[in-house]
């Protein structure tokens, strides 16, 4: 099998490529290194003893993207990760986000549709905005994602829906990830954010290793059990596995057309304080923290109803919050050794 992974050197893509290579899939990877490093390929090689075929390519560049596709035929599936993903930055630079996330998607979809190649799209629980009932299932309203980033994800879903309506052989799966955390158990790949991380777990592990004086907890009087925001933290290895299941589901499906949406989470909500307590318990480290005001755009609660992906694909998270935090901490220590 030959699978194209866009944004494959990034956090989620690199873990998915490992699972594909371990299954002897031929993997092509496109990335423009905008938010990743070439060394990721060495980490992948250490784990799998193989490397994907890598092309440094910006998907916004239509002519170069077309040349790539002319050179590489027989692709049987596309997993599209390439996008900008920083929620805060997207509010300050909306055009950067619309341009990258939408143009890249359109350029690659053009090829997928011409060649009838099944397509997996990385969406996000952010499309649910401020949901009103929990756990959130796939039929919940998707409105007001609260940031230009979230809007690009929702627009992407709409574009795919329109393609499904228009083309008789278009097959796509949309995966709405909740909050991915952790790293490969080998410590050879993980989340390696360029610049100061905005997300909770990398900021927390960087704080504990000494890069920041304390973790800011955004908000203490949300209507949750302990007043801090609740999220569904999904281990990166579980999330990666959901892509393998999706590829199999898409390729083996008998129907010629497909447009299906799946949540990918654990189904369990954990507050920021739960995360800190769990981290301290599994690592024995202290997490210096201070409460500050709420962060603009944060929703109080988001956790997934995962019945659909479980019943249709047989996928279920195997790891828990503690496993994710332990591996995130091991990875932070690996990064410290490298620098
Ligand atoms: P990441 O930034 O680590 O990886 C994305 C990769 O895409 C990077 O390597 C980047 O260099 C590349 N890229 C960006 N624009 C590109 C372009 N125009 N051409 C070629 N390559 C390009 O992000 P990630 O965490 O691995 O996320 C992957 C996908 O999952 C994204 O679409 C993101 O929106 C989505 N997602 C992520 C999360 C999360 O919390 N990590 C949650 C929900 C959805
Ligand atoms: C959001 C989106 C997610 C998106 C991701 C990309 C929602 C529900 N989720 O995740 O879909 O793909 O951004 O970045 O919109 N926190 C702190 N201190 C920090 C950092 C975070 O207290 O320094 C808190 C936040 O307030 C939040 C939780 O930790 O409650 C998780 O935050 P983060 O890791 O940034 O992810 P989300 O904002 O949930």
CSV table of N, CA, C and O and ligand atoms in Angstrom, one decimal, residues 85-87 123-127 129 145 149 177-180 197-203 215-219 222 228-231 233 272 295 297-302, ligand 2:
chain,number,residue,atom,x,y,z
A,85,UNK,N,-1.8,25.6,13.3
A,85,UNK,CA,-2.7,25.2,14.3
A,85,UNK,C,-2.7,26.0,15.6
A,85,UNK,O,-3.3,25.6,16.6
A,86,UNK,N,-2.0,27.1,15.6
A,86,UNK,CA,-2.0,27.9,16.9
A,86,UNK,C,-3.2,28.8,17.0
A,86,UNK,O,-3.3,29.8,16.2
A,87,UNK,N,-4.1,28.5,17.9
A,87,UNK,CA,-5.3,29.2,18.0
A,87,UNK,C,-5.1,30.7,18.2
A,87,UNK,O,-5.7,31.6,17.5
A,123,UNK,N,-9.5,17.2,11.5
A,123,UNK,CA,-10.3,18.3,12.1
A,123,UNK,C,-10.1,18.3,13.6
A,123,UNK,O,-9.2,17.7,14.1
A,124,UNK,N,-11.0,19.1,14.2
A,124,UNK,CA,-10.7,19.4,15.7
A,124,UNK,C,-12.0,19.5,16.4
A,124,UNK,O,-13.0,20.0,15.9
A,125,UNK,N,-12.0,19.2,17.7
A,125,UNK,CA,-13.2,19.4,18.5
A,125,UNK,C,-13.5,20.9,18.6
A,125,UNK,O,-14.6,21.3,19.1
A,126,UNK,N,-12.6,21.8,18.2
A,126,UNK,CA,-12.8,23.2,18.2
A,126,UNK,C,-14.0,23.6,17.3
A,126,UNK,O,-14.6,24.6,17.6
A,127,UNK,N,-14.4,22.7,16.4
A,127,UNK,CA,-15.5,23.0,15.5
A,127,UNK,C,-16.9,23.0,16.3
A,127,UNK,O,-17.8,23.6,15.9
A,129,UNK,N,-17.2,24.6,19.1
A,129,UNK,CA,-17.4,25.8,19.8
A,129,UNK,C,-17.7,25.5,21.3
A,129,UNK,O,-17.2,24.6,21.9
A,145,UNK,N,-16.6,28.4,16.0
A,145,UNK,CA,-15.5,27.7,16.6
A,145,UNK,C,-14.5,28.6,17.4
A,145,UNK,O,-13.6,28.2,18.0
A,149,UNK,N,-8.5,29.9,13.3
A,149,UNK,CA,-8.0,28.5,13.1
A,149,UNK,C,-9.2,27.5,13.1
A,149,UNK,O,-9.4,26.7,12.2
A,177,UNK,N,-10.2,15.6,16.3
A,177,UNK,CA,-9.4,15.2,17.5
A,177,UNK,C,-9.8,16.1,18.7
A,177,UNK,O,-10.0,17.3,18.5
A,178,UNK,N,-9.7,15.4,19.8
A,178,UNK,CA,-9.8,16.2,21.0
A,178,UNK,C,-8.4,16.7,21.4
A,178,UNK,O,-7.7,17.1,20.5
A,179,UNK,N,-7.9,16.5,22.6
A,179,UNK,CA,-6.5,17.1,22.9
A,179,UNK,C,-5.4,16.1,22.9
A,179,UNK,O,-5.3,15.3,23.9
A,180,UNK,N,-4.6,16.0,21.8
A,180,UNK,CA,-3.6,15.0,21.7
A,180,UNK,C,-2.4,15.3,22.7
A,180,UNK,O,-2.0,16.5,22.8
A,197,UNK,N,5.4,27.1,23.6
A,197,UNK,CA,4.2,26.4,23.3
A,197,UNK,C,3.0,27.1,23.9
A,197,UNK,O,3.1,27.7,25.0
A,198,UNK,N,1.9,27.0,23.2
A,198,UNK,CA,0.6,27.6,23.7
A,198,UNK,C,-0.2,26.5,24.5
A,198,UNK,O,-1.1,26.8,25.3
A,199,UNK,N,0.1,25.2,24.1
A,199,UNK,CA,-0.8,24.1,24.6
A,199,UNK,C,-0.3,23.7,26.1
A,199,UNK,O,0.9,23.9,26.4
A,200,UNK,N,-1.2,23.2,26.8
A,200,UNK,CA,-1.0,22.9,28.2
A,200,UNK,C,0.2,22.0,28.5
A,200,UNK,O,1.1,22.3,29.3
A,201,UNK,N,0.2,20.8,27.8
A,201,UNK,CA,1.2,19.8,28.2
A,201,UNK,C,2.6,20.2,27.9
A,201,UNK,O,3.5,20.1,28.8
A,202,UNK,N,2.9,20.7,26.7
A,202,UNK,CA,4.3,21.1,26.5
A,202,UNK,C,4.7,22.3,27.4
A,202,UNK,O,5.8,22.3,27.8
A,203,UNK,N,3.8,23.2,27.7
A,203,UNK,CA,4.1,24.3,28.5
A,203,UNK,C,4.4,23.7,30.0
A,203,UNK,O,5.4,24.2,30.6
A,215,UNK,N,3.6,27.6,35.6
A,215,UNK,CA,2.5,27.4,34.6
A,215,UNK,C,1.4,28.3,35.0
A,215,UNK,O,1.0,28.3,36.1
A,216,UNK,N,0.9,29.0,34.0
A,216,UNK,CA,-0.3,29.8,34.2
A,216,UNK,C,-1.6,29.0,34.1
A,216,UNK,O,-1.7,28.3,33.0
A,217,UNK,N,-2.4,28.9,35.0
A,217,UNK,CA,-3.7,28.2,34.9
A,217,UNK,C,-4.7,29.3,34.4
A,217,UNK,O,-5.0,30.2,35.2
A,218,UNK,N,-5.2,29.1,33.2
A,218,UNK,CA,-6.1,30.1,32.7
A,218,UNK,C,-7.6,29.9,33.2
A,218,UNK,O,-8.3,29.1,32.7
A,219,UNK,N,-7.9,30.6,34.3
A,219,UNK,CA,-9.3,30.6,34.8
A,219,UNK,C,-9.4,29.7,36.0
A,219,UNK,O,-8.9,28.6,35.9
A,222,UNK,N,-14.6,28.7,36.3
A,222,UNK,CA,-15.5,28.1,35.3
A,222,UNK,C,-16.5,27.2,36.0
A,222,UNK,O,-16.2,26.8,37.1
A,228,UNK,N,-11.6,24.9,37.0
A,228,UNK,CA,-10.7,25.0,35.8
A,228,UNK,C,-11.3,24.2,34.6
A,228,UNK,O,-12.1,23.3,34.8
A,229,UNK,N,-10.8,24.6,33.4
A,229,UNK,CA,-11.4,24.0,32.2
A,229,UNK,C,-11.2,22.5,32.1
A,229,UNK,O,-10.1,22.0,32.5
A,230,UNK,N,-12.1,21.8,31.5
A,230,UNK,CA,-12.1,20.4,31.3
A,230,UNK,C,-11.9,20.0,29.8
A,230,UNK,O,-12.5,20.6,29.0
A,231,UNK,N,-10.9,19.1,29.6
A,231,UNK,CA,-10.6,18.6,28.2
A,231,UNK,C,-10.5,17.1,28.2
A,231,UNK,O,-10.3,16.5,29.2
A,233,UNK,N,-8.0,14.5,27.0
A,233,UNK,CA,-6.6,14.3,26.6
A,233,UNK,C,-6.4,12.9,26.1
A,233,UNK,O,-6.6,11.9,26.8
A,272,UNK,N,-7.7,21.1,34.3
A,272,UNK,CA,-6.3,21.5,34.4
A,272,UNK,C,-5.7,21.0,35.7
A,272,UNK,O,-4.6,20.5,35.7
A,295,UNK,N,-8.3,32.5,29.4
A,295,UNK,CA,-7.7,32.8,28.1
A,295,UNK,C,-8.8,33.1,27.1
A,295,UNK,O,-9.8,32.3,27.1
A,297,UNK,N,-11.2,32.9,24.2
A,297,UNK,CA,-11.5,31.8,23.2
A,297,UNK,C,-11.6,30.4,23.8
A,297,UNK,O,-12.0,29.5,23.2
A,298,UNK,N,-11.2,30.3,25.1
A,298,UNK,CA,-11.3,28.9,25.7
A,298,UNK,C,-12.7,28.6,26.0
A,298,UNK,O,-13.5,29.5,26.6
A,299,UNK,N,-13.1,27.4,25.8
A,299,UNK,CA,-14.4,26.9,26.2
A,299,UNK,C,-14.3,26.2,27.5
A,299,UNK,O,-13.2,25.6,27.8
A,300,UNK,N,-15.3,26.2,28.4
A,300,UNK,CA,-15.1,25.6,29.7
A,300,UNK,C,-14.9,24.1,29.6
A,300,UNK,O,-14.1,23.6,30.3
A,301,UNK,N,-15.7,23.4,28.8
A,301,UNK,CA,-15.7,22.0,28.8
A,301,UNK,C,-15.7,21.4,27.4
A,301,UNK,O,-16.4,21.9,26.5
A,302,UNK,N,-14.9,20.4,27.1
A,302,UNK,CA,-14.9,19.7,25.9
A,302,UNK,C,-14.5,18.2,26.1
A,302,UNK,O,-13.3,18.0,26.4
B,2,LIG,C1,-7.5,23.9,21.4
B,2,LIG,C2,-8.7,23.3,20.7
B,2,LIG,C3,-8.2,22.2,19.8
B,2,LIG,C4,-7.1,22.7,18.9
B,2,LIG,C5,-5.9,23.1,19.8
B,2,LIG,C6,-4.8,23.5,18.9
B,2,LIG,C7,-10.8,23.5,21.8
B,2,LIG,C8,-11.7,22.9,22.8
B,2,LIG,N1,-9.7,22.8,21.6
B,2,LIG,O1,-7.2,23.1,22.4
B,2,LIG,O2,-9.2,21.6,19.1
B,2,LIG,O3,-6.7,21.8,17.9
B,2,LIG,O4,-6.4,24.2,20.6
B,2,LIG,O5,-3.8,24.2,19.7
B,2,LIG,O6,-11.0,24.6,21.3
B,2,LIG,N2,-4.1,25.9,29.7
B,2,LIG,C9,-3.6,26.5,30.8
B,2,LIG,N3,-2.4,27.0,30.8
B,2,LIG,C10,-1.6,27.0,29.7
B,2,LIG,C11,-2.1,26.4,28.5
B,2,LIG,C12,-3.4,25.9,28.5
B,2,LIG,O7,-4.3,26.6,31.9
B,2,LIG,O8,-0.4,27.5,29.7
B,2,LIG,C13,-5.5,25.4,29.7
B,2,LIG,C14,-6.4,25.9,28.7
B,2,LIG,O9,-7.1,27.0,29.3
B,2,LIG,C15,-7.3,24.7,28.4
B,2,LIG,C16,-6.4,23.5,28.6
B,2,LIG,O10,-5.3,24.0,29.4
B,2,LIG,O11,-8.3,24.7,29.3
B,2,LIG,C17,-5.9,22.9,27.4
B,2,LIG,O12,-5.4,24.0,26.6
B,2,LIG,P1,-4.6,23.7,25.2
B,2,LIG,O13,-3.6,22.6,25.4
B,2,LIG,O14,-4.1,25.0,24.7
B,2,LIG,O15,-5.7,23.1,24.3
B,2,LIG,P2,-7.1,23.6,23.9
B,2,LIG,O16,-7.2,25.1,24.0
B,2,LIG,O17,-8.1,22.8,24.6
